[in-house]
């Protein structure tokens, strides 16, 4: 009499499902049939099965073609993980490989042309995919990003840093020049000024002071009576008005230091842009067909941002949760008068009110509704710099 199969909710059935869900040993995985066996006996039985033999016959016709296919798939997934997860940071090769094989449906290395992870690391260094170096702790790799867009952004950052350094150098040279001129003026004044001792020929002689006015050629002798007449009863002295008020020229007020600082901050806000814009709480639209027709052109709400370019979104109609890349979604414009969030530029992270849309210029007008800049109106904001708030 055969042994009865365990029920669906029995502890044994639950344990079997947990085992099947987790990762198994790589040596008991058949890449050709994409079948994972639990133990050596199961793998042996699979190798003797008819389906496996048919796959072997197909592979024996052109084995190099199959190996190249799996090698290219493995390399593509491995490099995508390295570039997305670690970027251009120097990282241990085993750390990248462990994260790669944590996905159950990955391509196994035993089906590729590389026998070990060390062989793969050396090959990446020879082909110029990564910078590799060997240490007592093992091999380390560093991804080399040759994307033209990334290179262009790096060149722009280097140019901006160089420009900032040049501005600082010019300001330092200007200050040094002012200090030098000030020292030269003090030295000239000390050379031209001759100080003599004050002496009176007799006790009855009055002491006079010669006040050198700019336009007067004669010196004025001030006696106590003259000084008394120059002082008003309130304690203030009479002063002759000369020219307009300080700070005004030709009827125009001179800019204050605060105005200059505000203008400089406004200029900085216009150039403070980044290549990532995802933010929790905004509404986006899925624009990729890779996720299937049920999600294409549908709206979703960003629940969480992982890193800078990946977001976890919840579909508004079905409630499904998806993990999408920044390039697979786009911003959504609300109705006039509704709240939006600024996603890029110097006003990034501030809430605003959607005022108008300019279709001929592909931009909008908004009014800042949060922070110290509340009430400021902004025009010519691109579509992709704002999105509807959930």
Coordinates of C-alpha atoms in Angstrom, one line a residue:
X1 CA 0.0 0.0 0.0
X2 CA 1.5 3.4 -1.1
X3 CA 2.2 6.2 1.3
X4 CA -0.5 8.8 1.4
X5 CA 0.5 12.3 0.3
X6 CA 0.6 15.0 3.0
X7 CA -2.2 17.4 3.1
X8 CA -1.8 21.0 1.9
X9 CA -2.0 22.5 5.5
X10 CA 0.0 19.8 7.3
X11 CA 3.3 20.7 8.8
X12 CA 5.2 18.5 6.4
X13 CA 3.6 20.1 3.3
X14 CA 4.3 23.6 4.7
X15 CA 8.0 22.6 5.4
X16 CA 8.3 21.3 1.8
X17 CA 7.0 24.6 0.4
X18 CA 9.4 26.6 2.5
X19 CA 12.3 24.5 1.3
X20 CA 11.2 24.8 -2.3
X21 CA 10.9 28.6 -2.0
X22 CA 14.4 29.1 -0.6
X23 CA 17.7 28.8 -2.4
X24 CA 19.2 25.4 -3.0
X25 CA 22.7 24.2 -3.8
X26 CA 24.0 25.3 -7.1
X27 CA 25.5 21.9 -8.0
X28 CA 22.0 20.4 -8.0
X29 CA 20.7 22.9 -10.5
X30 CA 20.2 22.1 -14.2
X31 CA 20.6 25.3 -16.3
X32 CA 19.5 23.6 -19.5
X33 CA 16.2 22.5 -18.1
X34 CA 16.1 25.4 -15.5
X35 CA 15.2 22.8 -12.8
X36 CA 16.4 23.0 -9.2
X37 CA 16.8 19.6 -7.3
X38 CA 16.9 19.4 -3.5
X39 CA 19.5 16.7 -3.1
X40 CA 22.0 14.5 -5.0
X41 CA 19.5 11.7 -5.6
X42 CA 16.9 14.0 -7.2
X43 CA 19.6 15.5 -9.4
X44 CA 20.7 12.1 -10.5
X45 CA 17.1 11.1 -11.4
X46 CA 16.6 14.3 -13.3
X47 CA 19.8 13.6 -15.4
X48 CA 18.4 10.2 -16.4
X49 CA 15.0 11.6 -17.3
X50 CA 13.8 11.8 -20.9
X51 CA 13.3 15.5 -21.0
X52 CA 16.9 16.2 -19.8
X53 CA 18.2 13.8 -22.5
X54 CA 16.3 15.7 -25.2
X55 CA 17.8 19.0 -24.0
X56 CA 21.3 17.5 -24.1
X57 CA 20.7 16.3 -27.7
X58 CA 19.7 19.9 -28.7
X59 CA 22.8 21.3 -26.9
X60 CA 25.2 18.8 -28.5
X61 CA 24.3 20.1 -31.9
X62 CA 25.9 23.5 -31.2
X63 CA 27.4 23.6 -27.7
X64 CA 29.4 26.8 -28.2
X65 CA 26.2 28.7 -29.2
X66 CA 24.5 27.6 -26.0
X67 CA 27.5 28.5 -23.8
X68 CA 27.9 31.9 -25.4
X69 CA 24.2 32.6 -24.9
X70 CA 24.3 31.8 -21.1
X71 CA 27.7 33.6 -20.8
X72 CA 26.2 36.8 -22.3
X73 CA 23.1 36.5 -20.1
X74 CA 25.2 36.1 -17.0
X75 CA 27.6 39.0 -17.9
X76 CA 24.7 41.3 -18.7
X77 CA 22.9 40.7 -15.4
X78 CA 26.1 40.8 -13.4
X79 CA 27.2 44.1 -14.9
X80 CA 23.8 45.6 -14.5
X81 CA 23.7 44.7 -10.8
X82 CA 27.3 46.1 -10.3
X83 CA 26.5 49.4 -12.0
X84 CA 23.1 49.9 -10.4
X85 CA 23.8 48.6 -6.9
X86 CA 27.4 49.7 -6.3
X87 CA 28.1 52.3 -9.1
X88 CA 31.7 53.2 -9.4
X89 CA 32.7 52.2 -5.9
X90 CA 35.4 49.7 -5.2
X91 CA 33.8 46.5 -3.9
X92 CA 34.8 42.9 -3.2
X93 CA 33.8 40.6 -6.1
X94 CA 32.3 38.0 -3.7
X95 CA 29.9 40.6 -2.3
X96 CA 28.5 41.3 -5.8
X97 CA 28.3 37.6 -6.6
X98 CA 26.5 36.7 -3.4
X99 CA 23.9 39.4 -4.1
X100 CA 23.6 38.2 -7.7
X101 CA 22.9 34.6 -6.8
X102 CA 20.3 35.6 -4.2
X103 CA 17.8 35.9 -7.0
X104 CA 16.4 32.4 -7.6
X105 CA 16.0 32.7 -11.4
X106 CA 19.6 33.8 -12.1
X107 CA 21.9 32.3 -14.7
X108 CA 24.4 29.9 -13.0
X109 CA 28.1 30.3 -13.5
X110 CA 28.6 26.6 -14.2
X111 CA 26.8 27.0 -17.5
X112 CA 29.1 29.8 -18.7
X113 CA 32.6 29.9 -20.0
X114 CA 34.0 31.0 -16.7
X115 CA 34.8 28.2 -14.3
X116 CA 35.4 30.3 -11.1
X117 CA 34.6 33.8 -9.9
X118 CA 38.4 34.7 -10.0
X119 CA 38.4 33.8 -13.8
X120 CA 35.5 36.1 -14.3
X121 CA 37.2 38.9 -12.3
X122 CA 40.4 38.6 -14.3
X123 CA 38.4 38.6 -17.6
X124 CA 36.6 41.8 -16.6
X125 CA 39.9 43.5 -16.0
X126 CA 41.4 42.4 -19.3
X127 CA 38.4 43.4 -21.3
X128 CA 38.2 46.9 -19.6
X129 CA 34.8 46.4 -18.0
X130 CA 36.2 47.1 -14.5
X131 CA 39.3 48.0 -12.6
X132 CA 40.5 45.0 -10.7
X133 CA 43.2 44.5 -8.0
X134 CA 44.2 41.6 -5.8
X135 CA 44.6 42.1 -2.1
X136 CA 45.3 39.6 0.8
X137 CA 41.5 39.7 1.4
X138 CA 40.7 38.7 -2.2
X139 CA 39.9 40.4 -5.5
X140 CA 38.2 43.8 -5.7
X141 CA 36.5 45.3 -8.7
X142 CA 35.4 48.8 -9.6
X143 CA 32.9 49.5 -12.4
X144 CA 34.1 51.8 -15.2
X145 CA 31.1 53.9 -16.4
X146 CA 31.5 54.7 -20.1
X147 CA 28.0 56.0 -20.7
X148 CA 28.1 59.2 -22.8
X149 CA 25.5 60.9 -20.6
X150 CA 27.4 60.1 -17.4
X151 CA 30.7 61.3 -18.9
X152 CA 28.9 64.6 -20.0
X153 CA 27.5 65.1 -16.5
X154 CA 30.9 64.5 -15.0
X155 CA 32.5 67.0 -17.3
X156 CA 29.9 69.6 -16.4
X157 CA 30.6 69.0 -12.7
X158 CA 34.3 69.3 -13.2
X159 CA 33.7 72.5 -15.2
X160 CA 31.5 73.9 -12.4
X161 CA 34.1 73.0 -9.7
X162 CA 36.9 74.7 -11.7
X163 CA 34.7 77.8 -12.2
X164 CA 34.1 78.0 -8.4
X165 CA 37.8 77.6 -7.7
X166 CA 38.5 80.4 -10.3
X167 CA 36.0 82.7 -8.6
X168 CA 37.5 82.0 -5.2
X169 CA 41.0 82.8 -6.6
X170 CA 39.8 86.0 -8.2
X171 CA 38.2 87.1 -4.9
X172 CA 41.4 86.3 -3.0
X173 CA 43.5 88.2 -5.4
X174 CA 41.1 91.2 -5.2
X175 CA 41.4 91.2 -1.4
X176 CA 45.1 91.0 -1.6
X177 CA 45.3 93.9 -4.0
X178 CA 43.0 96.0 -1.7
X179 CA 45.2 95.2 1.3
X180 CA 48.4 96.1 -0.7
X181 CA 46.9 99.4 -1.8
X182 CA 45.8 100.2 1.7
X183 CA 49.4 99.5 3.0
X184 CA 50.9 101.7 0.3
X185 CA 48.5 104.5 1.2
X186 CA 49.4 104.4 4.8
X187 CA 53.1 104.4 4.0
X188 CA 52.7 107.4 1.8
X189 CA 50.7 109.2 4.4
X190 CA 53.4 108.5 7.0
X191 CA 56.1 109.8 4.7
X192 CA 54.3 113.1 3.8
X193 CA 53.0 113.9 7.3
X194 CA 55.5 115.8 9.5
X195 CA 54.7 116.2 13.2
X196 CA 56.1 119.1 15.2
X197 CA 55.9 119.9 18.8
X198 CA 53.4 122.5 19.9
X199 CA 55.2 125.5 21.5
X200 CA 54.0 129.0 22.4
X201 CA 56.4 131.9 22.3
X202 CA 54.6 133.7 25.2
X203 CA 52.0 132.9 27.8
X204 CA 49.5 135.3 26.3
X205 CA 49.8 134.0 22.7
X206 CA 46.6 132.3 21.4
X207 CA 46.8 128.9 19.7
X208 CA 45.2 128.7 16.3
X209 CA 44.2 125.7 14.3
X210 CA 44.4 125.7 10.5
X211 CA 41.4 123.6 9.2
X212 CA 42.3 122.7 5.6
X213 CA 39.0 122.6 3.7
X214 CA 38.8 121.0 0.2
X215 CA 38.0 124.2 -1.7
X216 CA 39.2 126.9 0.8
X217 CA 42.7 128.1 0.4
X218 CA 42.7 130.2 3.7
X219 CA 42.9 128.7 7.1
X220 CA 40.3 129.4 9.7
X221 CA 41.3 130.5 13.2
X222 CA 38.8 129.0 15.7
X223 CA 38.6 130.8 19.0
X224 CA 36.3 129.9 22.0
X225 CA 33.7 132.4 20.8
X226 CA 33.7 130.9 17.3
X227 CA 33.4 127.4 18.6
X228 CA 30.5 128.5 20.9
X229 CA 28.7 130.1 18.0
X230 CA 29.1 126.9 15.9
X231 CA 27.4 124.7 18.5
X232 CA 23.6 124.9 18.6
X233 CA 21.8 124.9 22.0
X234 CA 20.6 121.3 21.5
X235 CA 24.2 120.1 21.5
X236 CA 24.4 119.4 17.7
X237 CA 26.7 121.1 15.3
X238 CA 25.7 122.8 12.1
X239 CA 26.6 120.8 9.0
X240 CA 26.5 122.0 5.5
X241 CA 24.5 119.8 3.2
X242 CA 26.6 118.6 0.3
X243 CA 25.2 116.7 -2.6
X244 CA 22.6 113.8 -2.6
X245 CA 22.2 111.3 0.2
X246 CA 24.9 108.6 0.5
X247 CA 23.9 105.5 -1.4
X248 CA 22.0 107.3 -4.2
X249 CA 23.4 108.2 -7.6
X250 CA 21.4 109.9 -10.4
X251 CA 18.2 109.3 -8.5
X252 CA 18.7 105.5 -8.4
X253 CA 19.3 103.6 -5.1
X254 CA 22.5 101.6 -4.8
X255 CA 22.0 97.8 -4.3
X256 CA 22.6 96.7 -0.7
X257 CA 24.7 93.7 0.3
X258 CA 21.4 91.8 1.1
X259 CA 20.1 92.4 -2.5
X260 CA 23.4 91.2 -4.0
X261 CA 23.3 88.0 -1.8
X262 CA 19.6 87.3 -2.8
X263 CA 20.5 87.8 -6.5
X264 CA 23.4 85.3 -6.2
X265 CA 21.2 82.8 -4.4
X266 CA 18.6 83.1 -7.2
X267 CA 21.3 82.5 -9.8
X268 CA 22.5 79.4 -7.9
X269 CA 18.9 78.0 -7.7
X270 CA 18.7 78.1 -11.5
X271 CA 21.7 75.8 -12.0
X272 CA 21.1 73.4 -9.0
X273 CA 19.8 70.5 -11.1
X274 CA 20.4 66.7 -10.7
X275 CA 19.7 63.7 -12.9
X276 CA 17.3 62.0 -10.3
X277 CA 13.9 63.3 -9.3
X278 CA 11.9 60.6 -7.6
X279 CA 10.2 61.6 -4.3
X280 CA 7.8 59.7 -2.0
X281 CA 4.2 60.9 -2.2
X282 CA 4.0 62.0 -5.8
X283 CA 1.8 60.6 -8.6
X284 CA 3.6 59.2 -11.7
X285 CA 2.6 57.4 -14.9
X286 CA 4.1 54.1 -16.1
X287 CA 5.4 54.5 -19.6
X288 CA 7.1 51.1 -20.2
X289 CA 5.5 48.1 -21.8
X290 CA 7.9 45.7 -20.1
X291 CA 5.6 45.4 -17.1
X292 CA 2.7 44.4 -19.2
X293 CA -0.4 46.0 -20.7
X294 CA -2.3 46.1 -17.3
X295 CA 0.2 48.7 -16.1
X296 CA 1.0 50.6 -19.2
X297 CA -0.1 54.3 -19.2
X298 CA -1.6 53.8 -15.7
X299 CA -1.0 56.1 -12.7
X300 CA 0.7 55.1 -9.5
X301 CA 1.8 56.7 -6.2
X302 CA 5.4 56.5 -5.1
X303 CA 5.6 54.8 -1.8
X304 CA 9.4 54.5 -1.3
X305 CA 12.6 55.6 -3.1
X306 CA 15.5 53.1 -3.0
X307 CA 18.8 54.8 -3.7
X308 CA 18.1 57.6 -6.2
X309 CA 16.8 56.0 -9.4
X310 CA 14.5 53.1 -8.1
X311 CA 11.1 53.5 -6.5
X312 CA 8.4 51.2 -5.1
X313 CA 5.0 52.4 -6.4
X314 CA 1.4 51.4 -5.7
X315 CA -1.0 51.4 -8.7
X316 CA -4.0 53.6 -8.1
X317 CA -6.5 51.4 -9.8
X318 CA -5.5 47.8 -8.8
X319 CA -3.4 48.5 -5.7
X320 CA -0.5 46.4 -6.9
X321 CA 2.9 47.2 -5.7
X322 CA 5.7 47.4 -8.3
X323 CA 9.4 48.2 -8.3
X324 CA 10.3 50.5 -11.2
X325 CA 13.2 52.4 -12.5
X326 CA 13.1 56.2 -12.9
X327 CA 13.3 55.9 -16.7
X328 CA 10.1 53.8 -16.7
X329 CA 7.8 56.5 -15.3
X330 CA 7.0 60.1 -15.9
X331 CA 5.5 63.0 -14.0
X332 CA 1.8 63.9 -13.9
X333 CA 0.3 67.4 -14.1
X334 CA -2.8 68.0 -11.9
X335 CA -5.7 70.4 -12.5
X336 CA -5.2 74.1 -12.1
X337 CA -5.1 75.2 -8.5
X338 CA -4.0 71.8 -7.1
X339 CA -0.9 71.1 -5.1
X340 CA 2.3 69.9 -6.8
X341 CA 5.8 69.1 -5.6
X342 CA 8.9 70.6 -7.1
X343 CA 11.3 67.7 -8.1
X344 CA 14.4 69.5 -9.5
X345 CA 16.3 72.7 -9.4
X346 CA 16.9 75.1 -6.5
X347 CA 13.3 74.8 -5.2
X348 CA 13.5 71.0 -5.0
X349 CA 11.3 69.5 -2.2
X350 CA 9.0 72.5 -1.9
X351 CA 5.2 72.3 -2.3
X352 CA 3.5 74.7 -4.8
X353 CA 0.2 75.5 -6.4
X354 CA -0.3 74.8 -10.1
X355 CA -1.3 78.1 -11.7
X356 CA -1.0 77.8 -15.5
X357 CA 0.3 75.7 -18.3
X358 CA 2.2 77.0 -21.4
X359 CA 1.9 74.3 -24.1
X360 CA 3.9 76.3 -26.7
X361 CA 6.9 76.5 -24.4
X362 CA 6.4 73.1 -22.6
X363 CA 6.5 74.7 -19.2
X364 CA 4.2 75.8 -16.4
X365 CA 3.7 78.6 -13.8
X366 CA 3.5 77.8 -10.1
X367 CA 3.4 79.6 -6.7
X368 CA 5.5 78.3 -3.8
X369 CA 3.3 77.2 -1.0
X370 CA 5.7 76.1 1.7
X371 CA 9.0 77.1 3.4
X372 CA 10.5 80.6 3.7
X373 CA 9.8 81.4 0.0
X374 CA 6.0 81.0 0.4
X375 CA 4.2 83.2 -2.1
X376 CA 6.9 83.4 -4.7
X377 CA 5.7 83.0 -8.2
X378 CA 7.8 81.0 -10.7
X379 CA 7.4 80.9 -14.5
X380 CA 9.0 78.7 -17.2
X381 CA 9.2 75.6 -15.0
X382 CA 9.6 72.5 -17.2
X383 CA 6.9 69.7 -17.1
X384 CA 9.3 67.2 -15.7
X385 CA 10.3 69.4 -12.7
X386 CA 7.0 69.1 -11.0
X387 CA 4.5 66.3 -10.3
X388 CA 1.0 66.0 -8.7
X389 CA 0.9 65.2 -5.0
X390 CA -1.1 62.2 -3.9

